[in-house]
Amino acid sequence: MADARGMSRRQVGLGALALGGGLAFASLPADPAAAAAPSRGGGRPALRHGSAREAGLLPGPLRQLVTDAEAFLQPSPEHPWYAGAVLLAGRGRTVALHRPIGMAVRYQAYDEETDTGVEFPPDQQIPMAEDTVFDLASVSKLFTSILAVQQIERGRVELEAPVASYLPDFGRAGKQDVTIRQLLTHTSGFPAWIPLYEAPTYEEKVQRVYDEEPASPPGTAYLYSDLNLISLQLVLEHVTGRRLDVLLREEITEPLGMRRTRYNPPASWKPKIAATEDARKPWSGLDRGLVWGEVHDENAYSLGGVAGHAGVFSDAWDLAVLARTLLDGGVCGRRRILRPESVELMFTDFNTAFPGDEHGLGFELYQHWYMGAMATPRTAGHTGFTGTALVLDPTTDSFLVVLGNSVHPVRGWRSGSAPRVAAANQLARAVPVRPARGRTAWFSGMASAATATLALPALDTSSGAARLSCALWWDTEPKADVLVLESSADGGTTWEPVPFTTRRRGGSAEPHPTGTATGWSGRVWHDLTADLPAAPGLVVRWRYTTDRLYVGRGAYVDGLRVESGHRRLFDESRPADATRLRAEGWSREED
């Protein structure tokens, strides 16, 4: 379901060549059988459950991930964010966390007058299980996008072709130049949403899509819209001659062995499906009562449960299989559903003209508002209105699935994306950062709305030739969270920024004239040097400041040293000097 707020959703809470806006797919197979054929050189091992250590993760943050998630079963702040959830986190081919919490089915209705949920009798409530199936809502868009990229591989669809070249009626109302890429990146100009369920027949619903005027000229703005993926569904069904649910089964779920992923689950699945909303007007577009085992989204429901923007049901393990497949370049075992070049396009930002709304083909990129500290320029994912999220981080080879029934009993009870952010922060924290030297390094922490300082003792730099050196690692929410190197010559009354230079190992020097570092640094260590001001009692410190919303993985400092000519004024490796450091909010972290 689209967020009808008229703003970016983030405010809530190499084989392809770019040539003048076009893409060359010369190396991609045109034969559908080729894309589904076993990969050469043998398959990759399947996913397995294992320990945090086996996954190369720290166990403490994974335990905290569960603790944080359980807190949202309680009022947060007024109502529970979800009745229950299934959490899955892994790295490589090891699923290190797979935990159900709370209830899959708790409420039989919502009482609007008292703003309370009417619970089923205890013996009729159903707890979450590892294999509970969820209505994925807009996470369904990823499946439609994968199916579209498959058809691009096979030459049936061209990325830069007008949608109207496949569906002539689509070209009405100023949409004649809208391209397939613009559908996949939400730059078509479509409004966020229209009530298709008000049209009495399927044909009339389609005609409403065709007749809809763009809210902005195609390609000039980013606006997340369900209509993009509904339109893409119509293209796929036209060029393949198969319904979207058939395409999903034949091209994705059967090849990958995703046995609990489909549109319109049968009635026999109902006891294993998480319930969603007591859907009634005015908060819902339709009066349906408790929605349980059927798609929650009104438009998808009116389209027979099969829609490009919503309608797919799945469980956490199946989504982990999909995540692992994409992180492995489109292959699972001996089955390939996409070429590596195609996956690369899905993780490549096509929306560089719209900073903050980074988007690959179907996948959202670099969105701290739900990816939290997992967010990097290549981190890909999507959320769903019902409380679902999938996040893939190629940088650390990690993946996160958060499936919650957050519209149970009613959509108004949840707000923002705090549980997703909390889970992503802890999984990011679970990926260890190896110190640049020795066994420990200074870590800034990941607290929001905080300031952490790490200060050297007062040093005599009056000779004017003092230089600071250290190793630095940083990954922060860009611009909002900043790491500053600063100095004081008056005992800390006033502070001035100290310009510095960093050099990534094997890379070129990067100046930081304002004495600050923010955003993405590649999650690798950089060598840092800084010329210090001349003063008889100079204090130098690192200050890390975060805003109240989201955080990155933080900052690390290691091997602090100050030299003046041939004299060493400070050396963290010397025990006596190390004890003179003053840390507020920073801590020593082991490998």
Coordinates of C-alpha atoms in Angstrom, one line a residue:
M1 CA 0.0 0.0 0.0
A2 CA 1.4 3.4 -0.9
D3 CA 1.9 6.0 1.8
A4 CA -0.5 8.8 0.8
R5 CA 1.4 11.6 2.3
G6 CA 2.7 13.5 -0.8
M7 CA 6.3 13.1 0.3
S8 CA 9.1 10.6 0.2
R9 CA 8.5 7.4 2.2
R10 CA 11.8 7.8 4.0
Q11 CA 10.3 10.8 5.9
V12 CA 8.1 8.5 7.9
G13 CA 9.5 7.6 10.7
L14 CA 28.7 -4.2 -13.6
G15 CA 27.8 -5.9 -16.9
A16 CA 25.5 -3.0 -17.8
L17 CA 26.7 0.3 -19.3
A18 CA 24.8 3.5 -18.8
L19 CA 24.8 5.2 -22.2
G20 CA 22.8 8.4 -22.5
G21 CA 20.1 6.9 -20.2
G22 CA 20.0 3.6 -22.1
L23 CA 21.5 0.3 -21.0
A24 CA 23.4 -2.3 -23.0
F25 CA 22.4 -5.9 -22.1
A26 CA 24.6 -7.5 -24.8
S27 CA 25.9 -10.2 -22.5
L28 CA 22.5 -11.3 -21.1
P29 CA 20.7 -14.4 -22.4
A30 CA 17.7 -14.0 -24.7
D31 CA 16.7 -17.6 -24.1
P32 CA 14.4 -18.0 -21.1
A33 CA 15.8 -21.5 -20.4
A34 CA 19.2 -20.0 -20.1
A35 CA 18.3 -17.8 -17.3
A36 CA 16.8 -20.7 -15.3
A37 CA 19.5 -23.2 -16.1
P38 CA 21.8 -24.6 -13.4
S39 CA 24.8 -22.4 -12.8
R40 CA 28.1 -23.6 -14.2
G41 CA 30.7 -24.9 -11.9
G42 CA 28.2 -26.4 -9.4
G43 CA 25.8 -24.9 -7.0
R44 CA 26.3 -23.0 -3.7
P45 CA 25.5 -24.5 -0.3
A46 CA 22.0 -24.0 0.9
L47 CA 21.0 -21.8 3.9
R48 CA 21.4 -23.3 7.3
H49 CA 20.7 -22.4 10.9
G50 CA 23.8 -21.8 12.9
S51 CA 25.3 -19.8 15.8
A52 CA 26.2 -16.2 15.7
R53 CA 29.9 -17.1 15.7
E54 CA 29.4 -19.4 12.7
A55 CA 27.8 -16.5 10.9
G56 CA 30.7 -14.2 11.8
L57 CA 28.4 -12.2 14.0
L58 CA 28.6 -11.0 17.6
P59 CA 26.0 -12.8 19.8
G60 CA 25.3 -9.9 22.2
P61 CA 23.6 -7.6 19.6
L62 CA 21.5 -10.5 18.3
R63 CA 20.2 -11.1 21.8
Q64 CA 19.5 -7.4 22.1
L65 CA 17.7 -7.5 18.7
V66 CA 15.2 -9.8 20.2
T67 CA 14.9 -7.8 23.4
D68 CA 14.3 -4.6 21.4
A69 CA 11.7 -6.3 19.2
E70 CA 9.8 -7.7 22.3
A71 CA 9.5 -4.2 23.7
F72 CA 7.3 -3.2 20.8
L73 CA 4.8 -5.9 21.9
Q74 CA 4.0 -3.4 24.6
P75 CA 2.6 0.2 24.2
S76 CA 5.1 2.1 22.0
P77 CA 4.0 4.7 23.1
E78 CA 0.2 4.2 23.2
H79 CA -0.4 0.9 21.5
P80 CA 1.7 -2.2 20.6
W81 CA 3.4 -1.7 17.3
Y82 CA 2.5 -5.3 16.3
A83 CA 0.7 -8.2 17.9
G84 CA 3.7 -10.4 17.1
A85 CA 6.6 -10.8 14.7
V86 CA 9.0 -13.2 13.2
L87 CA 12.6 -12.1 13.2
L88 CA 15.4 -13.5 11.0
A89 CA 19.0 -12.4 10.7
G90 CA 21.9 -14.0 9.0
R91 CA 25.2 -13.5 7.3
G92 CA 26.8 -15.6 4.6
R93 CA 24.8 -18.8 4.4
T94 CA 24.1 -19.0 8.1
V95 CA 20.8 -17.9 9.7
A96 CA 22.0 -17.0 13.2
L97 CA 18.6 -15.7 14.4
H98 CA 15.1 -17.0 13.6
R99 CA 12.8 -16.1 16.4
P100 CA 9.0 -15.8 16.6
I101 CA 7.5 -13.4 19.3
G102 CA 4.0 -12.5 20.3
M103 CA 0.8 -13.6 18.6
A104 CA -0.1 -14.3 14.9
V105 CA -3.8 -14.1 15.7
R106 CA -4.9 -12.2 18.8
Y107 CA -7.8 -9.9 18.0
Q108 CA -11.2 -10.7 16.5
A109 CA -12.2 -7.1 16.1
Y110 CA -11.4 -3.5 16.9
D111 CA -13.6 -1.4 19.1
E112 CA -13.5 2.2 17.7
E113 CA -15.3 3.8 20.6
T114 CA -12.8 2.6 23.2
D115 CA -9.8 2.3 20.9
T116 CA -9.2 -1.2 22.1
G117 CA -8.8 -4.6 20.4
V118 CA -11.4 -7.3 21.1
E119 CA -9.4 -10.4 21.8
F120 CA -10.2 -13.9 20.7
P121 CA -10.7 -16.3 23.7
P122 CA -7.2 -17.5 24.8
D123 CA -7.7 -21.0 23.3
Q124 CA -8.4 -19.4 19.9
Q125 CA -5.4 -17.2 19.8
I126 CA -2.4 -18.4 17.8
P127 CA 1.2 -17.7 18.7
M128 CA 3.8 -16.8 16.1
A129 CA 5.9 -19.6 14.8
E130 CA 9.1 -19.7 12.7
D131 CA 7.0 -20.6 9.7
T132 CA 4.1 -18.2 10.2
V133 CA 3.1 -16.8 6.8
F134 CA 2.6 -13.1 6.4
D135 CA 0.8 -10.8 3.9
L136 CA 4.0 -9.0 2.6
A137 CA 2.1 -6.0 1.3
S138 CA 4.5 -3.8 -0.7
V139 CA 7.4 -6.2 -0.3
S140 CA 5.5 -8.0 -3.1
K141 CA 6.8 -5.2 -5.4
L142 CA 10.3 -6.9 -5.3
F143 CA 8.9 -10.1 -6.8
T144 CA 7.2 -8.1 -9.7
S145 CA 10.5 -6.2 -10.2
I146 CA 12.5 -9.4 -10.4
L147 CA 10.1 -10.8 -12.9
A148 CA 10.4 -7.6 -15.0
V149 CA 14.2 -7.8 -14.9
Q150 CA 14.0 -11.4 -16.1
Q151 CA 12.1 -10.3 -19.1
I152 CA 14.6 -7.5 -19.7
E153 CA 17.3 -10.2 -19.7
R154 CA 15.3 -12.2 -22.3
G155 CA 14.8 -9.3 -24.6
R156 CA 11.0 -9.2 -24.3
V157 CA 11.1 -5.9 -22.4
E158 CA 13.5 -3.0 -22.8
L159 CA 14.3 -0.9 -19.8
E160 CA 14.1 2.5 -21.6
A161 CA 11.1 1.6 -23.8
P162 CA 7.9 3.5 -23.3
V163 CA 5.3 1.5 -21.5
A164 CA 2.9 2.5 -24.2
S165 CA 4.9 0.5 -26.7
Y166 CA 3.6 -2.6 -25.0
L167 CA 0.3 -1.2 -23.8
P168 CA -0.9 1.4 -26.3
D169 CA -3.8 2.5 -24.1
F170 CA -1.4 3.3 -21.3
G171 CA -0.2 6.4 -23.3
R172 CA -3.3 8.4 -22.5
A173 CA -3.4 11.5 -20.3
G174 CA 0.2 12.5 -20.8
K175 CA 1.8 9.1 -20.1
Q176 CA 3.0 8.4 -23.6
D177 CA 6.7 8.9 -22.6
V178 CA 6.7 7.0 -19.3
T179 CA 9.3 4.2 -19.5
I180 CA 9.7 0.8 -17.9
R181 CA 12.6 2.2 -15.8
Q182 CA 10.5 5.0 -14.5
L183 CA 7.9 2.4 -13.3
L184 CA 10.7 0.5 -11.5
T185 CA 12.1 3.6 -9.9
H186 CA 8.9 5.5 -9.0
T187 CA 9.7 8.4 -11.3
S188 CA 6.8 8.0 -13.7
G189 CA 4.9 10.9 -12.2
F190 CA 2.0 8.6 -11.2
P191 CA 0.1 9.8 -8.0
A192 CA 0.7 7.6 -5.0
W193 CA -2.6 5.8 -5.1
I194 CA -6.1 5.8 -6.4
P195 CA -9.1 3.7 -5.2
L196 CA -9.3 1.1 -7.9
Y197 CA -11.6 -1.0 -5.7
E198 CA -14.4 1.5 -6.5
A199 CA -14.5 0.4 -10.1
P200 CA -16.9 -2.5 -10.4
T201 CA -15.0 -4.7 -12.9
Y202 CA -11.4 -5.7 -13.6
E203 CA -11.5 -4.1 -17.0
E204 CA -12.7 -0.8 -15.5
K205 CA -9.9 -0.8 -12.9
V206 CA -7.4 -1.2 -15.7
Q207 CA -9.0 1.6 -17.6
R208 CA -8.6 3.9 -14.6
V209 CA -4.9 3.2 -14.5
Y210 CA -4.7 4.0 -18.2
D211 CA -6.7 7.2 -17.8
E212 CA -4.8 8.5 -14.7
E213 CA -2.8 11.7 -15.3
P214 CA 0.7 12.1 -14.0
A215 CA 1.0 14.2 -10.9
S216 CA 4.3 15.5 -12.3
P217 CA 6.0 15.2 -15.7
P218 CA 7.6 11.8 -16.1
G219 CA 11.2 11.7 -14.9
T220 CA 11.1 15.0 -13.1
A221 CA 10.3 13.8 -9.5
Y222 CA 10.3 10.8 -7.2
L223 CA 6.9 9.8 -6.0
Y224 CA 6.3 6.3 -4.6
S225 CA 3.2 4.9 -6.3
D226 CA 1.4 1.5 -6.3
L227 CA 0.3 2.3 -9.8
N228 CA 3.8 1.8 -11.1
L229 CA 3.9 -1.8 -10.2
I230 CA 0.3 -2.4 -11.2
S231 CA 1.2 -1.1 -14.6
L232 CA 4.3 -3.3 -14.7
Q233 CA 2.1 -6.3 -14.0
L234 CA 0.0 -5.4 -17.0
V235 CA 3.2 -5.2 -19.2
L236 CA 4.5 -8.6 -17.9
E237 CA 1.2 -10.4 -18.4
H238 CA 1.0 -8.9 -21.9
V239 CA 4.5 -9.9 -23.1
T240 CA 4.5 -13.4 -21.5
G241 CA 0.8 -14.4 -21.9
R242 CA 0.9 -15.6 -18.3
R243 CA -0.8 -14.2 -15.2
L244 CA 1.4 -12.7 -12.6
D245 CA 0.8 -15.5 -10.0
V246 CA 1.8 -18.1 -12.6
L247 CA 5.0 -16.1 -13.4
L248 CA 5.8 -15.9 -9.7
R249 CA 5.5 -19.6 -9.3
E250 CA 7.2 -20.7 -12.5
E251 CA 10.0 -18.1 -12.5
I252 CA 10.9 -17.6 -8.8
T253 CA 9.3 -19.7 -6.2
E254 CA 9.6 -23.2 -7.8
P255 CA 13.2 -22.7 -9.0
L256 CA 14.2 -21.5 -5.5
G257 CA 12.1 -24.0 -3.6
M258 CA 10.1 -21.3 -1.9
R259 CA 7.2 -23.5 -0.9
R260 CA 5.4 -21.0 1.3
T261 CA 5.4 -18.0 -1.1
R262 CA 2.4 -17.4 -3.3
Y263 CA -0.6 -15.2 -4.1
N264 CA -4.0 -16.2 -2.7
P265 CA -3.0 -18.9 -0.2
P266 CA -5.4 -21.8 0.1
A267 CA -7.8 -22.1 3.1
S268 CA -5.7 -24.9 4.5
W269 CA -2.9 -22.4 5.2
K270 CA -5.1 -20.1 7.3
P271 CA -4.1 -21.4 10.8
K272 CA -0.5 -20.6 9.8
I273 CA -1.1 -17.1 8.5
A274 CA -0.8 -14.0 10.6
A275 CA -4.1 -12.0 10.8
T276 CA -4.1 -8.4 9.7
E277 CA -6.9 -5.8 10.2
D278 CA -10.5 -5.5 11.2
A279 CA -11.1 -3.7 7.9
R280 CA -14.0 -1.4 8.1
K281 CA -14.8 2.1 7.0
P282 CA -13.7 4.9 7.5
W283 CA -10.1 3.7 8.1
S284 CA -10.4 1.0 5.4
G285 CA -11.8 1.5 2.0
L286 CA -13.8 -1.6 2.3
D287 CA -16.0 -3.3 5.0
R288 CA -14.5 -6.8 5.3
G289 CA -14.2 -7.5 9.0
L290 CA -11.2 -9.3 10.2
V291 CA -8.8 -9.9 7.3
W292 CA -7.1 -13.2 7.8
G293 CA -5.7 -15.4 5.0
E294 CA -6.7 -12.9 2.3
V295 CA -4.7 -9.9 1.1
H296 CA -5.1 -6.8 3.2
D297 CA -4.6 -4.1 0.5
E298 CA -7.9 -3.0 -0.9
N299 CA -6.8 -2.6 -4.4
A300 CA -5.0 -5.9 -4.5
Y301 CA -8.1 -7.5 -3.0
S302 CA -10.3 -6.0 -5.7
L303 CA -7.9 -7.3 -8.4
G304 CA -8.5 -10.8 -7.3
G305 CA -5.6 -11.0 -4.8
V306 CA -3.0 -10.9 -7.6
A307 CA -1.4 -7.5 -8.1
G308 CA 2.0 -6.1 -9.0
H309 CA 2.1 -3.9 -5.9
A310 CA 0.8 -6.3 -3.2
G311 CA -0.7 -9.7 -2.5
V312 CA 2.3 -12.0 -2.1
F313 CA 2.3 -14.1 1.1
S314 CA 5.5 -15.6 2.4
D315 CA 7.4 -16.6 5.5
A316 CA 10.7 -15.5 6.9
W317 CA 12.7 -18.5 5.7
D318 CA 11.6 -18.2 2.1
L319 CA 12.5 -14.5 2.2
A320 CA 15.9 -15.4 3.5
V321 CA 16.3 -17.8 0.5
L322 CA 15.4 -14.9 -1.8
A323 CA 17.9 -12.6 0.0
R324 CA 20.7 -15.1 -0.2
T325 CA 19.9 -15.7 -3.9
L326 CA 20.3 -12.0 -4.7
L327 CA 23.4 -11.6 -2.6
D328 CA 24.9 -14.5 -4.5
G329 CA 24.2 -12.8 -7.8
G330 CA 20.9 -14.4 -8.7
V331 CA 21.8 -18.1 -8.0
C332 CA 20.5 -20.5 -5.4
G333 CA 22.0 -24.0 -5.3
R334 CA 22.1 -25.0 -9.0
R335 CA 19.3 -22.8 -10.0
R336 CA 19.8 -19.3 -11.4
I337 CA 16.9 -16.8 -11.7
L338 CA 18.9 -13.7 -12.6
R339 CA 22.3 -13.0 -14.1
P340 CA 24.8 -11.2 -11.8
E341 CA 24.6 -8.1 -14.1
S342 CA 20.9 -7.9 -13.5
V343 CA 21.2 -8.1 -9.8
E344 CA 23.8 -5.4 -10.0
L345 CA 21.2 -3.2 -11.7
M346 CA 18.7 -3.8 -9.0
F347 CA 21.3 -2.6 -6.4
T348 CA 22.4 0.4 -8.6
D349 CA 21.0 3.9 -7.9
F350 CA 19.0 5.2 -10.9
N351 CA 17.7 8.1 -8.9
T352 CA 20.8 10.2 -8.6
A353 CA 18.8 13.2 -9.6
F354 CA 16.7 12.8 -6.4
P355 CA 19.0 12.6 -3.4
G356 CA 17.4 10.8 -0.5
D357 CA 15.2 8.7 -2.7
E358 CA 17.9 6.3 -4.0
H359 CA 16.4 3.5 -5.9
G360 CA 17.6 0.5 -8.0
L361 CA 15.3 -1.5 -10.3
G362 CA 12.6 -2.3 -7.8
F363 CA 14.7 -2.0 -4.7
E364 CA 15.0 1.0 -2.4
L365 CA 18.6 1.8 -1.5
Y366 CA 20.3 3.6 1.4
Q367 CA 17.2 4.3 3.5
H368 CA 18.1 4.8 7.1
W369 CA 14.4 5.3 8.0
Y370 CA 14.0 1.5 8.1
M371 CA 17.4 0.1 7.3
G372 CA 18.9 1.9 10.3
A373 CA 22.7 1.3 10.6
M374 CA 22.6 -1.4 7.9
A375 CA 22.1 1.4 5.4
T376 CA 24.9 1.9 2.9
P377 CA 24.7 3.2 -0.7
R378 CA 24.4 -0.5 -1.8
T379 CA 22.0 -1.7 0.9
A380 CA 18.8 -2.8 -0.8
G381 CA 15.4 -3.5 0.7
H382 CA 11.7 -2.8 0.9
T383 CA 8.9 -2.5 3.5
G384 CA 5.3 -3.4 3.5
F385 CA 2.3 -1.6 5.0
T386 CA 1.3 -4.6 7.1
G387 CA 4.6 -4.4 9.1
T388 CA 7.1 -6.3 6.9
A389 CA 10.6 -5.5 5.8
L390 CA 13.5 -7.1 3.9
V391 CA 17.0 -5.6 4.0
L392 CA 20.1 -6.9 2.2
D393 CA 23.6 -5.5 2.8
P394 CA 26.1 -6.7 0.1
T395 CA 28.9 -4.9 2.0
T396 CA 28.7 -7.2 4.9
D397 CA 26.9 -10.1 3.2
S398 CA 24.1 -9.9 5.8
F399 CA 20.4 -9.9 5.5
L400 CA 17.4 -9.1 7.8
V401 CA 13.8 -10.1 7.7
V402 CA 11.3 -8.5 10.0
L403 CA 7.7 -9.7 9.6
G404 CA 5.2 -8.2 11.9
N405 CA 1.4 -7.9 11.8
S406 CA 1.3 -4.3 12.7
V407 CA -2.2 -3.6 11.4
H408 CA -3.7 -6.1 13.7
P409 CA -6.2 -5.1 14.9
V410 CA -6.1 -1.7 13.2
R411 CA -3.7 0.3 11.1
G412 CA -3.9 3.4 13.3
W413 CA -2.1 1.7 16.2
R414 CA 1.3 1.7 14.7
S415 CA 3.4 4.6 13.6
G416 CA 6.8 5.1 12.1
S417 CA 9.3 2.3 11.5
A418 CA 11.0 2.0 14.9
P419 CA 11.0 -1.8 15.2
R420 CA 12.6 -2.2 11.8
V421 CA 15.2 0.4 12.6
A422 CA 16.0 -1.2 16.0
A423 CA 16.4 -4.6 14.4
A424 CA 18.6 -3.3 11.6
N425 CA 20.7 -1.3 14.1
Q426 CA 21.4 -4.5 16.1
L427 CA 22.2 -6.6 13.1
A428 CA 24.6 -3.9 11.9
R429 CA 26.2 -3.8 15.4
A430 CA 26.5 -7.6 15.3
V431 CA 28.9 -7.4 12.4
P432 CA 32.3 -6.9 14.1
V433 CA 34.8 -4.2 13.1
R434 CA 38.3 -5.6 13.4
P435 CA 40.7 -3.1 15.1
A436 CA 43.3 -1.6 12.8
R437 CA 46.1 -2.5 15.3
G438 CA 46.1 -4.9 18.2
R439 CA 43.0 -6.4 19.8
T440 CA 40.9 -3.3 20.7
A441 CA 39.9 0.1 19.2
W442 CA 37.9 3.0 20.5
F443 CA 34.2 2.9 19.5
S444 CA 31.8 5.9 19.6
G445 CA 28.7 3.9 20.2
M446 CA 25.5 4.1 18.3
A447 CA 23.2 6.1 20.5
S448 CA 20.8 8.6 19.0
A449 CA 20.5 12.2 20.2
A450 CA 23.9 11.8 21.9
T451 CA 27.3 13.3 22.0
A452 CA 30.4 11.2 22.7
T453 CA 33.9 12.6 23.2
L454 CA 37.4 11.1 23.2
A455 CA 40.0 13.5 24.4
L456 CA 43.8 13.4 24.5
P457 CA 45.6 15.0 27.5
A458 CA 46.9 18.5 27.2
L459 CA 50.0 18.5 25.1
D460 CA 52.7 21.1 24.5
T461 CA 52.6 21.8 20.7
S462 CA 54.1 25.2 20.9
S463 CA 57.0 24.2 18.6
G464 CA 54.4 24.4 15.8
A465 CA 55.4 21.1 14.2
A466 CA 53.0 18.7 16.0
R467 CA 51.1 16.1 13.9
L468 CA 48.3 13.7 15.0
S469 CA 48.0 10.3 13.3
C470 CA 45.6 7.5 13.8
A471 CA 43.4 5.0 12.1
L472 CA 39.8 6.1 11.5
W473 CA 36.6 4.1 10.5
W474 CA 33.3 5.8 10.2
D475 CA 29.8 5.2 8.9
T476 CA 27.2 7.7 9.9
E477 CA 23.8 9.0 8.8
P478 CA 24.9 11.5 6.2
K479 CA 25.0 15.1 7.4
A480 CA 22.8 14.4 10.4
D481 CA 25.5 12.6 12.4
V482 CA 28.9 14.1 12.4
L483 CA 32.4 13.1 13.7
V484 CA 34.5 16.2 14.4
L485 CA 38.2 16.5 15.2
E486 CA 38.7 19.7 17.3
S487 CA 41.2 21.3 19.6
S488 CA 41.2 23.8 22.5
A489 CA 44.0 26.0 23.7
D490 CA 42.1 27.4 26.7
G491 CA 41.3 24.3 28.7
G492 CA 38.1 23.4 26.9
T493 CA 36.4 26.8 27.0
T494 CA 36.4 27.1 23.3
W495 CA 37.0 24.6 20.5
E496 CA 38.1 24.9 17.0
P497 CA 37.9 22.3 14.2
V498 CA 41.2 20.7 13.1
P499 CA 41.4 19.9 9.4
F500 CA 42.7 16.4 8.6
T501 CA 43.4 14.1 5.7
T502 CA 42.4 10.5 5.4
R503 CA 43.7 7.9 3.0
R504 CA 42.0 4.6 2.4
R505 CA 44.4 1.8 2.3
G506 CA 45.5 1.7 -1.4
G507 CA 43.5 4.8 -2.2
S508 CA 44.2 8.5 -2.7
A509 CA 44.3 11.2 0.0
E510 CA 41.0 12.8 0.9
P511 CA 41.1 16.2 2.6
H512 CA 38.6 17.1 5.4
P513 CA 39.1 20.9 5.6
T514 CA 36.3 21.4 8.1
G515 CA 37.6 18.8 10.4
T516 CA 34.6 16.6 10.0
A517 CA 33.6 13.2 8.7
T518 CA 30.1 12.1 7.9
G519 CA 28.3 9.5 5.8
W520 CA 29.7 6.5 4.1
S521 CA 33.4 5.7 4.1
G522 CA 33.4 2.2 2.7
R523 CA 33.4 0.5 6.1
V524 CA 37.1 0.2 6.0
W525 CA 40.0 1.7 8.0
H526 CA 41.5 5.0 6.8
D527 CA 44.9 6.4 7.8
L528 CA 44.5 9.9 9.2
T529 CA 47.0 12.7 9.7
A530 CA 46.3 16.2 11.0
D531 CA 48.6 19.2 11.7
L532 CA 47.9 20.5 15.1
P533 CA 47.8 24.2 16.2
A534 CA 50.7 25.5 18.3
A535 CA 49.9 25.9 21.9
P536 CA 51.5 25.2 25.3
G537 CA 48.6 23.2 26.5
L538 CA 46.6 22.0 23.5
V539 CA 43.7 19.5 24.1
V540 CA 42.6 17.5 21.0
R541 CA 39.4 15.4 21.0
W542 CA 37.1 13.5 18.8
R543 CA 33.4 14.5 19.1
Y544 CA 30.7 12.3 17.7
T545 CA 27.2 13.9 17.6
T546 CA 24.0 12.2 16.5
D547 CA 20.4 13.5 15.9
R548 CA 17.3 11.9 17.4
L549 CA 16.2 9.9 14.4
Y550 CA 18.6 7.4 12.9
V551 CA 22.2 6.4 13.3
G552 CA 24.9 4.7 11.2
R553 CA 27.3 2.1 12.4
G554 CA 29.3 4.8 14.3
A555 CA 33.0 5.6 14.4
Y556 CA 36.2 3.8 15.5
V557 CA 39.6 5.3 16.3
D558 CA 42.7 3.3 16.8
G559 CA 46.4 4.0 17.3
L560 CA 46.3 7.6 18.4
R561 CA 49.7 9.2 18.2
V562 CA 51.1 12.8 18.3
E563 CA 54.6 13.6 17.2
S564 CA 56.6 16.8 17.0
G565 CA 59.7 16.4 14.9
H566 CA 61.5 13.4 16.4
R567 CA 59.7 13.7 19.7
R568 CA 56.6 11.6 20.5
L569 CA 54.2 13.7 22.6
F570 CA 51.6 11.0 22.9
D571 CA 51.3 7.3 21.9
E572 CA 48.2 5.3 22.8
S573 CA 50.3 2.1 22.6
R574 CA 52.2 3.2 25.7
P575 CA 50.2 2.1 28.8
A576 CA 50.9 5.3 30.6
D577 CA 49.7 7.4 27.8
A578 CA 46.6 5.2 27.1
T579 CA 45.4 5.8 30.7
R580 CA 45.4 9.6 30.1
L581 CA 42.7 9.5 27.4
R582 CA 39.4 10.7 28.6
A583 CA 36.4 9.0 27.1
E584 CA 32.8 10.0 27.5
G585 CA 30.5 7.8 25.5
W586 CA 33.4 6.0 23.7
S587 CA 34.5 2.6 24.8
R588 CA 37.1 0.0 24.0
E589 CA 35.9 -2.7 21.7
E590 CA 37.6 -6.0 21.1
D591 CA 37.9 -7.8 17.8

